[in-house]
Amino acid sequence: MDDFSLVRKCIEGDADAYRHIVDRYKDRIARVVYSMTESRSEVEDLTQEVFIKAYRSLPRFKFDSSLHTWLYRIAVNHTIDHLRKKKLAKFFSLDGLDEWLLGRMRGTSYADKKTPEDINRSEVKELVDWGLSKLSQEAKTILVLREYEGMGYEEIADVLEISVPAVKSRLFRAREELKKILMPALRGEI
Amino acid sequence: MKKNNKTQCPVKEDLIASLIDNEGNAEQNETMQKHVQTCTVCSSLVYSFSNTSELLKNNRPEPVHLSPSFTAEVMDEVYGVEYKGLLDDIIILSRKVVTAGIMLVVILLAFMFIPEDAAIDVITMDEVLPVNNDVDGRIFEDVIEKEEITYDDVVSLTFTQR
Ligand SMILES: [Zn+2]
């Protein structure tokens, strides 16, 4: 059954239709939530919250965008909201300070690695994850949607509720930001 | 082809994005491709952006393994909502019933334990009768017409009698 028919059945009160929607999209939604949070321990709860939120918003679903981008939109907004609250909580807690100090003491160093080829696969992963974690939320979100989820400009525009030209310039800025973070590390300046 | 060595290029950033992501107008992308070959600013941007883009694509996270009960838990949560609503109503209703019951019991107890002299001002005929025996029937006649006789009546009666 196609997505729109499932949504209609859900709104009519068919519980089985919603079960189908959850089963169809849970893995994709979980992956985007994970990409944004990088937290295995939080992904299950957050993804569940996304589907609960989606269910409650279903009566307001407009059939002008796909269910898939609509769910992504809820997931992205919910995750950003969660990260913002977490950041705020961390800011006011001593744990945040400890973590910051530990980070300063350890120092993520790639000084002995000269080119990307010298760094093995797991180290590349570590490096890219580190780079992503240093990005602004806006930059990270758009790169996740583009590079991890492989979304087109129109789709990203729909998820983030911005125009296609805005997607282009936001992507440009995000890549520039990531480049500024990664390049010194790859050159061994960090 | 000779490259110019400027640090700035008037080419719009959205054209570079379209070229890297292979989105948008094919003709535009082809023109941009030609420009990149002659412009160091754009070629270095395209090169580094393509590299980081490639890095990210290869870094795509492994699928997340949700617990087998994931869907069931979501269903419980969303379809439990209506049931929970009904349950809440029942709880609120039973609370009201219990409160009303307690109030009723309190009122009944209050009536049972009200001290008898609270009705001090009212005396029944039976209580007056012994007095009646000692008094002159004529004087008492007009008082006896009353259904309720107060202490004042009795006192005044007694004084009149003495
Ligand atoms: Zn140029």
mmCIF file of C-alpha atoms and ligand atoms in Angstrom:
data_model
loop_
_atom_site.group_PDB
_atom_site.id
_atom_site.type_symbol
_atom_site.label_atom_id
_atom_site.label_comp_id
_atom_site.label_asym_id
_atom_site.label_seq_id
_atom_site.Cartn_x
_atom_site.Cartn_y
_atom_site.Cartn_z
ATOM 1 C CA MET A 1 0.000 0.000 0.000
ATOM 2 C CA ASP A 2 1.348 3.474 -0.848
ATOM 3 C CA ASP A 3 2.163 6.060 1.831
ATOM 4 C CA PHE A 4 -0.805 8.355 1.222
ATOM 5 C CA SER A 5 -3.309 5.508 1.510
ATOM 6 C CA LEU A 6 -1.659 4.428 4.764
ATOM 7 C CA VAL A 7 -1.907 7.981 6.121
ATOM 8 C CA ARG A 8 -5.603 8.172 5.187
ATOM 9 C CA LYS A 9 -6.280 4.845 6.896
ATOM 10 C CA CYS A 10 -4.420 6.035 9.988
ATOM 11 C CA ILE A 11 -6.489 9.191 10.206
ATOM 12 C CA GLU A 12 -9.603 7.005 9.959
ATOM 13 C CA GLY A 13 -8.316 5.177 13.034
ATOM 14 C CA ASP A 14 -6.708 2.087 11.530
ATOM 15 C CA ALA A 15 -3.931 1.165 13.969
ATOM 16 C CA ASP A 16 -2.442 -1.408 11.624
ATOM 17 C CA ALA A 17 -1.779 1.304 9.030
ATOM 18 C CA TYR A 18 0.390 3.200 11.497
ATOM 19 C CA ARG A 19 2.263 0.029 12.370
ATOM 20 C CA HIS A 20 3.114 -0.266 8.662
ATOM 21 C CA ILE A 21 4.364 3.319 8.517
ATOM 22 C CA VAL A 22 6.591 2.808 11.572
ATOM 23 C CA ASP A 23 8.014 -0.419 10.163
ATOM 24 C CA ARG A 24 8.619 1.173 6.784
ATOM 25 C CA TYR A 25 10.513 4.225 8.046
ATOM 26 C CA LYS A 26 11.978 3.422 11.465
ATOM 27 C CA ASP A 27 15.430 2.428 10.194
ATOM 28 C CA ARG A 28 15.847 5.484 7.989
ATOM 29 C CA ILE A 29 14.625 7.824 10.721
ATOM 30 C CA ALA A 30 16.882 6.115 13.269
ATOM 31 C CA ARG A 31 19.878 6.592 10.997
ATOM 32 C CA VAL A 32 19.299 10.315 10.500
ATOM 33 C CA VAL A 33 18.759 10.751 14.243
ATOM 34 C CA TYR A 34 21.952 8.851 14.914
ATOM 35 C CA SER A 35 23.924 10.859 12.338
ATOM 36 C CA MET A 36 22.872 14.041 14.053
ATOM 37 C CA THR A 37 23.383 12.947 17.663
ATOM 38 C CA GLU A 38 26.179 10.372 17.290
ATOM 39 C CA SER A 39 24.670 8.726 20.327
ATOM 40 C CA ARG A 40 23.730 5.049 20.192
ATOM 41 C CA SER A 41 22.190 5.272 23.636
ATOM 42 C CA GLU A 42 19.766 8.020 22.687
ATOM 43 C CA VAL A 43 18.775 6.961 19.200
ATOM 44 C CA GLU A 44 16.078 4.486 20.223
ATOM 45 C CA ASP A 45 14.235 6.892 22.524
ATOM 46 C CA LEU A 46 14.528 9.816 20.140
ATOM 47 C CA THR A 47 13.287 7.777 17.180
ATOM 48 C CA GLN A 48 10.354 6.591 19.247
ATOM 49 C CA GLU A 49 9.540 10.162 20.196
ATOM 50 C CA VAL A 50 9.647 11.129 16.513
ATOM 51 C CA PHE A 51 7.027 8.500 15.645
ATOM 52 C CA ILE A 52 4.848 9.466 18.602
ATOM 53 C CA LYS A 53 5.054 13.119 17.561
ATOM 54 C CA ALA A 54 4.347 12.183 13.950
ATOM 55 C CA TYR A 55 1.280 10.196 14.965
ATOM 56 C CA ARG A 56 -0.094 13.152 16.889
ATOM 57 C CA SER A 57 0.552 15.510 13.967
ATOM 58 C CA LEU A 58 -0.921 13.137 11.399
ATOM 59 C CA PRO A 59 -4.328 14.864 11.279
ATOM 60 C CA ARG A 60 -2.449 17.986 10.135
ATOM 61 C CA PHE A 61 -0.554 16.133 7.396
ATOM 62 C CA LYS A 62 -0.963 17.952 4.099
ATOM 63 C CA PHE A 63 -0.776 15.665 1.141
ATOM 64 C CA ASP A 64 1.464 18.134 -0.717
ATOM 65 C CA SER A 65 4.768 16.642 0.457
ATOM 66 C CA SER A 66 5.788 13.018 0.710
ATOM 67 C CA LEU A 67 5.380 11.172 3.998
ATOM 68 C CA HIS A 68 9.081 10.426 3.836
ATOM 69 C CA THR A 69 10.199 14.097 3.803
ATOM 70 C CA TRP A 70 7.518 14.966 6.352
ATOM 71 C CA LEU A 71 8.881 12.348 8.769
ATOM 72 C CA TYR A 72 12.413 13.563 8.136
ATOM 73 C CA ARG A 73 11.297 17.094 8.964
ATOM 74 C CA ILE A 74 9.849 15.977 12.291
ATOM 75 C CA ALA A 75 12.981 13.922 13.012
ATOM 76 C CA VAL A 76 15.373 16.784 12.196
ATOM 77 C CA ASN A 77 13.404 19.333 14.218
ATOM 78 C CA HIS A 78 12.971 17.000 17.162
ATOM 79 C CA THR A 79 16.665 16.098 17.209
ATOM 80 C CA ILE A 80 17.816 19.715 16.935
ATOM 81 C CA ASP A 81 15.457 20.553 19.784
ATOM 82 C CA HIS A 82 16.864 17.722 21.858
ATOM 83 C CA LEU A 83 20.476 18.746 21.162
ATOM 84 C CA ARG A 84 19.726 22.342 22.056
ATOM 85 C CA LYS A 85 18.225 21.341 25.397
ATOM 86 C CA LYS A 86 21.124 18.998 26.066
ATOM 87 C CA LYS A 87 23.651 21.700 25.263
ATOM 88 C CA LEU A 88 21.887 24.095 27.598
ATOM 89 C CA ALA A 89 21.775 21.496 30.376
ATOM 90 C CA LYS A 90 25.452 20.734 29.839
ATOM 91 C CA PHE A 91 26.322 24.416 29.925
ATOM 92 C CA PHE A 92 24.870 24.659 33.408
ATOM 93 C CA SER A 93 26.412 21.446 34.719
ATOM 94 C CA LEU A 94 29.895 20.631 35.958
ATOM 95 C CA ASP A 95 30.073 17.594 33.664
ATOM 96 C CA GLY A 96 30.279 19.969 30.737
ATOM 97 C CA LEU A 97 33.314 21.660 32.230
ATOM 98 C CA ASP A 98 35.001 18.330 32.992
ATOM 99 C CA GLU A 99 34.482 17.128 29.476
ATOM 100 C CA TRP A 100 35.814 20.353 28.053
ATOM 101 C CA LEU A 101 38.929 20.193 30.245
ATOM 102 C CA LEU A 102 39.514 16.526 29.375
ATOM 103 C CA GLY A 103 39.179 17.379 25.711
ATOM 104 C CA ARG A 104 41.761 20.130 26.091
ATOM 105 C CA MET A 105 44.146 17.843 27.925
ATOM 106 C CA ARG A 106 43.891 14.924 25.498
ATOM 107 C CA GLY A 107 43.867 17.088 22.380
ATOM 108 C CA THR A 108 42.787 15.298 19.233
ATOM 109 C CA SER A 109 46.012 15.124 17.312
ATOM 110 C CA TYR A 110 46.651 14.117 13.739
ATOM 111 C CA ALA A 111 50.059 15.714 13.651
ATOM 112 C CA ASP A 112 51.901 12.611 12.475
ATOM 113 C CA LYS A 113 49.503 12.040 9.594
ATOM 114 C CA LYS A 114 50.470 14.019 6.540
ATOM 115 C CA THR A 115 47.928 13.112 3.879
ATOM 116 C CA PRO A 116 44.495 11.476 3.940
ATOM 117 C CA GLU A 117 46.090 8.362 2.399
ATOM 118 C CA ASP A 118 48.317 7.922 5.463
ATOM 119 C CA ILE A 119 45.334 7.640 7.697
ATOM 120 C CA ASN A 120 43.626 4.280 7.798
ATOM 121 C CA ARG A 121 39.930 3.761 7.428
ATOM 122 C CA SER A 122 38.943 3.808 11.086
ATOM 123 C CA GLU A 123 41.052 6.871 11.624
ATOM 124 C CA VAL A 124 39.328 8.589 8.700
ATOM 125 C CA LYS A 125 36.050 7.795 10.333
ATOM 126 C CA GLU A 126 37.279 9.204 13.613
ATOM 127 C CA LEU A 127 38.533 12.306 11.865
ATOM 128 C CA VAL A 128 35.318 12.920 9.942
ATOM 129 C CA ASP A 129 33.189 12.304 13.034
ATOM 130 C CA TRP A 130 35.353 14.729 14.934
ATOM 131 C CA GLY A 131 35.033 17.276 12.122
ATOM 132 C CA LEU A 132 31.266 16.895 12.031
ATOM 133 C CA SER A 133 31.028 17.310 15.783
ATOM 134 C CA LYS A 134 32.824 20.653 15.476
ATOM 135 C CA LEU A 135 30.349 21.952 12.891
ATOM 136 C CA SER A 136 27.472 24.290 13.635
ATOM 137 C CA GLN A 137 24.123 22.525 13.949
ATOM 138 C CA GLU A 138 22.903 24.114 10.727
ATOM 139 C CA ALA A 139 25.927 22.954 8.742
ATOM 140 C CA LYS A 140 25.866 19.477 10.196
ATOM 141 C CA THR A 141 22.175 18.962 9.500
ATOM 142 C CA ILE A 142 22.408 19.903 5.849
ATOM 143 C CA LEU A 143 25.517 17.773 5.278
ATOM 144 C CA VAL A 144 23.868 14.773 6.911
ATOM 145 C CA LEU A 145 20.838 15.145 4.658
ATOM 146 C CA ARG A 146 22.956 15.591 1.542
ATOM 147 C CA GLU A 147 25.903 13.234 2.034
ATOM 148 C CA TYR A 148 24.548 10.549 4.348
ATOM 149 C CA GLU A 149 20.942 10.488 3.226
ATOM 150 C CA GLY A 150 21.730 11.327 -0.405
ATOM 151 C CA MET A 151 18.845 13.788 -0.661
ATOM 152 C CA GLY A 152 18.386 16.096 -3.639
ATOM 153 C CA TYR A 153 18.105 19.872 -3.272
ATOM 154 C CA GLU A 154 14.314 19.877 -3.639
ATOM 155 C CA GLU A 155 13.952 17.253 -0.947
ATOM 156 C CA ILE A 156 16.312 19.037 1.451
ATOM 157 C CA ALA A 157 14.411 22.264 0.830
ATOM 158 C CA ASP A 158 11.198 20.461 1.732
ATOM 159 C CA VAL A 159 12.618 18.918 4.918
ATOM 160 C CA LEU A 160 14.208 22.138 6.175
ATOM 161 C CA GLU A 161 11.391 24.343 4.879
ATOM 162 C CA ILE A 162 13.751 26.645 2.996
ATOM 163 C CA SER A 163 14.115 27.516 -0.721
ATOM 164 C CA VAL A 164 16.359 25.639 -3.147
ATOM 165 C CA PRO A 165 18.750 28.624 -3.527
ATOM 166 C CA ALA A 166 18.979 28.692 0.275
ATOM 167 C CA VAL A 167 19.868 24.984 0.225
ATOM 168 C CA LYS A 168 22.699 25.711 -2.230
ATOM 169 C CA SER A 169 24.208 28.514 -0.239
ATOM 170 C CA ARG A 170 23.787 26.678 3.043
ATOM 171 C CA LEU A 171 25.531 23.635 1.568
ATOM 172 C CA PHE A 172 28.330 25.829 0.275
ATOM 173 C CA ARG A 173 28.847 27.393 3.700
ATOM 174 C CA ALA A 174 28.656 24.030 5.439
ATOM 175 C CA ARG A 175 31.348 22.564 3.178
ATOM 176 C CA GLU A 176 33.517 25.587 3.673
ATOM 177 C CA GLU A 177 33.106 25.232 7.425
ATOM 178 C CA LEU A 178 34.012 21.542 7.338
ATOM 179 C CA LYS A 179 36.973 22.216 5.094
ATOM 180 C CA LYS A 180 38.303 24.795 7.546
ATOM 181 C CA ILE A 181 38.025 22.245 10.339
ATOM 182 C CA LEU A 182 39.407 19.208 8.513
ATOM 183 C CA MET A 183 42.188 20.696 6.425
ATOM 184 C CA PRO A 184 44.489 21.737 9.281
ATOM 185 C CA ALA A 185 43.968 18.307 10.859
ATOM 186 C CA LEU A 186 44.820 16.540 7.615
ATOM 187 C CA ARG A 187 47.873 18.743 7.101
ATOM 188 C CA GLY A 188 48.988 17.919 10.625
ATOM 189 C CA GLU A 189 48.526 21.396 12.008
ATOM 190 C CA ILE A 190 46.338 20.199 14.837
ATOM 191 C CA MET B 1 44.947 26.339 -20.477
ATOM 192 C CA LYS B 2 46.420 29.142 -18.399
ATOM 193 C CA LYS B 3 44.890 29.681 -14.987
ATOM 194 C CA ASN B 4 44.340 33.064 -13.417
ATOM 195 C CA ASN B 5 45.705 33.439 -9.898
ATOM 196 C CA LYS B 6 43.103 35.584 -8.205
ATOM 197 C CA THR B 7 41.945 34.989 -4.627
ATOM 198 C CA GLN B 8 38.401 36.050 -5.384
ATOM 199 C CA CYS B 9 36.088 34.895 -8.142
ATOM 200 C CA PRO B 10 32.759 36.491 -9.013
ATOM 201 C CA VAL B 11 31.232 33.085 -9.766
ATOM 202 C CA LYS B 12 28.277 32.416 -7.504
ATOM 203 C CA GLU B 13 28.622 29.739 -4.850
ATOM 204 C CA ASP B 14 25.395 28.040 -5.891
ATOM 205 C CA LEU B 15 26.993 27.167 -9.242
ATOM 206 C CA ILE B 16 29.826 25.369 -7.456
ATOM 207 C CA ALA B 17 27.322 23.507 -5.264
ATOM 208 C CA SER B 18 25.289 22.441 -8.315
ATOM 209 C CA LEU B 19 28.431 21.209 -10.039
ATOM 210 C CA ILE B 20 29.631 19.147 -7.074
ATOM 211 C CA ASP B 21 26.211 17.661 -6.402
ATOM 212 C CA ASN B 22 25.404 17.279 -10.087
ATOM 213 C CA GLU B 23 22.093 19.014 -9.503
ATOM 214 C CA GLY B 24 20.225 21.517 -11.592
ATOM 215 C CA ASN B 25 20.796 22.650 -15.141
ATOM 216 C CA ALA B 26 23.148 20.417 -17.199
ATOM 217 C CA GLU B 27 24.116 23.238 -19.541
ATOM 218 C CA GLN B 28 24.970 25.466 -16.590
ATOM 219 C CA ASN B 29 27.086 22.724 -15.056
ATOM 220 C CA GLU B 30 29.006 22.287 -18.309
ATOM 221 C CA THR B 31 29.767 26.009 -18.484
ATOM 222 C CA MET B 32 30.905 25.867 -14.862
ATOM 223 C CA GLN B 33 33.119 22.866 -15.587
ATOM 224 C CA LYS B 34 34.905 24.906 -18.270
ATOM 225 C CA HIS B 35 35.280 27.843 -15.918
ATOM 226 C CA VAL B 36 36.792 25.651 -13.186
ATOM 227 C CA GLN B 37 39.566 24.589 -15.563
ATOM 228 C CA THR B 38 40.661 28.198 -15.916
ATOM 229 C CA CYS B 39 40.040 29.520 -12.394
ATOM 230 C CA THR B 40 42.270 28.589 -9.441
ATOM 231 C CA VAL B 41 39.784 29.906 -6.896
ATOM 232 C CA CYS B 42 36.942 27.748 -8.152
ATOM 233 C CA SER B 43 39.081 24.711 -8.946
ATOM 234 C CA SER B 44 40.521 24.635 -5.430
ATOM 235 C CA LEU B 45 37.026 24.964 -3.972
ATOM 236 C CA VAL B 46 35.640 22.213 -6.182
ATOM 237 C CA TYR B 47 38.606 19.994 -5.369
ATOM 238 C CA SER B 48 38.398 20.361 -1.601
ATOM 239 C CA PHE B 49 34.615 20.260 -1.504
ATOM 240 C CA SER B 50 34.555 17.115 -3.618
ATOM 241 C CA ASN B 51 37.112 15.560 -1.293
ATOM 242 C CA THR B 52 35.205 16.318 1.885
ATOM 243 C CA SER B 53 31.994 15.254 0.185
ATOM 244 C CA GLU B 54 33.648 11.957 -0.727
ATOM 245 C CA LEU B 55 34.962 11.565 2.827
ATOM 246 C CA LEU B 56 31.479 12.058 4.221
ATOM 247 C CA LYS B 57 29.826 9.663 1.793
ATOM 248 C CA ASN B 58 32.303 6.960 2.786
ATOM 249 C CA ASN B 59 31.702 7.754 6.429
ATOM 250 C CA ARG B 60 27.971 7.084 6.238
ATOM 251 C CA PRO B 61 27.086 5.467 9.585
ATOM 252 C CA GLU B 62 26.269 1.786 9.849
ATOM 253 C CA PRO B 63 22.546 1.066 10.138
ATOM 254 C CA VAL B 64 21.180 1.529 13.618
ATOM 255 C CA HIS B 65 19.802 -1.654 15.154
ATOM 256 C CA LEU B 66 16.598 -0.796 16.927
ATOM 257 C CA SER B 67 15.273 -3.221 19.493
ATOM 258 C CA PRO B 68 12.786 -5.851 18.191
ATOM 259 C CA SER B 69 10.084 -4.331 20.382
ATOM 260 C CA PHE B 70 10.531 -0.859 18.867
ATOM 261 C CA THR B 71 7.324 -0.794 16.801
ATOM 262 C CA ALA B 72 5.277 -2.452 19.546
ATOM 263 C CA GLU B 73 6.436 0.181 22.042
ATOM 264 C CA VAL B 74 5.509 3.022 19.689
ATOM 265 C CA MET B 75 2.099 1.442 19.084
ATOM 266 C CA ASP B 76 1.529 1.055 22.825
ATOM 267 C CA GLU B 77 2.423 4.668 23.339
ATOM 268 C CA VAL B 78 0.241 6.127 20.555
ATOM 269 C CA TYR B 79 -2.749 3.832 20.811
ATOM 270 C CA GLY B 80 -2.493 3.810 24.576
ATOM 271 C CA VAL B 81 -3.266 7.535 24.399
ATOM 272 C CA GLU B 82 -7.022 7.095 23.919
ATOM 273 C CA TYR B 83 -7.190 4.377 26.554
ATOM 274 C CA LYS B 84 -5.153 6.434 28.965
ATOM 275 C CA GLY B 85 -7.594 9.303 28.395
ATOM 276 C CA LEU B 86 -10.518 7.075 29.357
ATOM 277 C CA LEU B 87 -8.603 5.758 32.364
ATOM 278 C CA ASP B 88 -7.944 9.312 33.499
ATOM 279 C CA ASP B 89 -11.671 10.054 33.279
ATOM 280 C CA ILE B 90 -12.470 7.017 35.395
ATOM 281 C CA ILE B 91 -9.888 8.037 37.987
ATOM 282 C CA ILE B 92 -11.249 11.597 38.153
ATOM 283 C CA LEU B 93 -14.830 10.323 38.422
ATOM 284 C CA SER B 94 -13.998 7.844 41.201
ATOM 285 C CA ARG B 95 -12.144 10.585 43.064
ATOM 286 C CA LYS B 96 -15.277 12.754 42.899
ATOM 287 C CA VAL B 97 -17.427 9.884 44.160
ATOM 288 C CA VAL B 98 -15.049 9.221 47.064
ATOM 289 C CA THR B 99 -14.920 12.941 47.977
ATOM 290 C CA ALA B 100 -18.718 13.190 47.912
ATOM 291 C CA GLY B 101 -18.976 10.040 50.081
ATOM 292 C CA ILE B 102 -16.534 11.394 52.655
ATOM 293 C CA MET B 103 -18.418 14.694 52.807
ATOM 294 C CA LEU B 104 -21.718 12.839 53.331
ATOM 295 C CA VAL B 105 -20.262 10.769 56.186
ATOM 296 C CA VAL B 106 -18.814 13.918 57.814
ATOM 297 C CA ILE B 107 -22.192 15.672 57.623
ATOM 298 C CA LEU B 108 -24.007 12.643 59.082
ATOM 299 C CA LEU B 109 -21.490 12.333 61.935
ATOM 300 C CA ALA B 110 -21.823 16.036 62.618
ATOM 301 C CA PHE B 111 -25.594 15.645 63.012
ATOM 302 C CA MET B 112 -25.148 12.621 65.280
ATOM 303 C CA PHE B 113 -22.711 14.325 67.609
ATOM 304 C CA ILE B 114 -24.319 17.725 67.861
ATOM 305 C CA PRO B 115 -24.740 18.282 71.675
ATOM 306 C CA GLU B 116 -28.352 18.275 72.770
ATOM 307 C CA ASP B 117 -28.120 21.625 74.508
ATOM 308 C CA ALA B 118 -27.450 23.138 71.142
ATOM 309 C CA ALA B 119 -31.253 23.207 70.908
ATOM 310 C CA ILE B 120 -31.353 24.911 74.306
ATOM 311 C CA ASP B 121 -33.933 27.499 73.374
ATOM 312 C CA VAL B 122 -36.599 24.960 72.429
ATOM 313 C CA ILE B 123 -38.457 22.818 74.939
ATOM 314 C CA THR B 124 -41.087 20.180 74.194
ATOM 315 C CA MET B 125 -44.478 20.063 75.857
ATOM 316 C CA ASP B 126 -43.485 16.956 77.823
ATOM 317 C CA GLU B 127 -40.716 18.848 79.529
ATOM 318 C CA VAL B 128 -43.074 21.640 80.384
ATOM 319 C CA LEU B 129 -45.790 19.360 81.772
ATOM 320 C CA PRO B 130 -44.273 18.802 85.221
ATOM 321 C CA VAL B 131 -44.126 22.564 85.553
ATOM 322 C CA ASN B 132 -47.639 22.693 84.265
ATOM 323 C CA ASN B 133 -48.813 20.566 87.191
ATOM 324 C CA ASP B 134 -47.616 23.172 89.657
ATOM 325 C CA VAL B 135 -49.055 26.183 87.960
ATOM 326 C CA ASP B 136 -52.430 27.681 87.816
ATOM 327 C CA GLY B 137 -54.271 26.321 84.777
ATOM 328 C CA ARG B 138 -55.727 29.668 83.882
ATOM 329 C CA ILE B 139 -52.497 31.506 83.592
ATOM 330 C CA PHE B 140 -50.912 28.696 81.607
ATOM 331 C CA GLU B 141 -53.747 28.459 79.083
ATOM 332 C CA ASP B 142 -52.517 31.057 76.643
ATOM 333 C CA VAL B 143 -48.988 29.689 76.775
ATOM 334 C CA ILE B 144 -50.066 26.137 76.074
ATOM 335 C CA GLU B 145 -51.502 27.231 72.743
ATOM 336 C CA LYS B 146 -47.929 27.555 71.480
ATOM 337 C CA GLU B 147 -46.430 24.462 69.948
ATOM 338 C CA GLU B 148 -43.013 25.338 71.210
ATOM 339 C CA ILE B 149 -42.453 26.922 74.507
ATOM 340 C CA THR B 150 -39.241 28.700 75.314
ATOM 341 C CA TYR B 151 -37.459 28.894 78.616
ATOM 342 C CA ASP B 152 -38.473 32.503 78.779
ATOM 343 C CA ASP B 153 -42.108 31.454 78.675
ATOM 344 C CA VAL B 154 -41.552 28.989 81.470
ATOM 345 C CA VAL B 155 -39.531 31.415 83.561
ATOM 346 C CA SER B 156 -42.066 34.195 83.201
ATOM 347 C CA LEU B 157 -44.804 31.687 83.985
ATOM 348 C CA THR B 158 -43.057 30.493 87.117
ATOM 349 C CA PHE B 159 -42.431 34.043 88.324
ATOM 350 C CA THR B 160 -45.982 35.050 87.704
ATOM 351 C CA GLN B 161 -47.058 32.001 89.657
ATOM 352 C CA ARG B 162 -44.836 32.668 92.664
HETATM 353 ZN ZN ZN C 1 36.104 31.026 -10.525
#
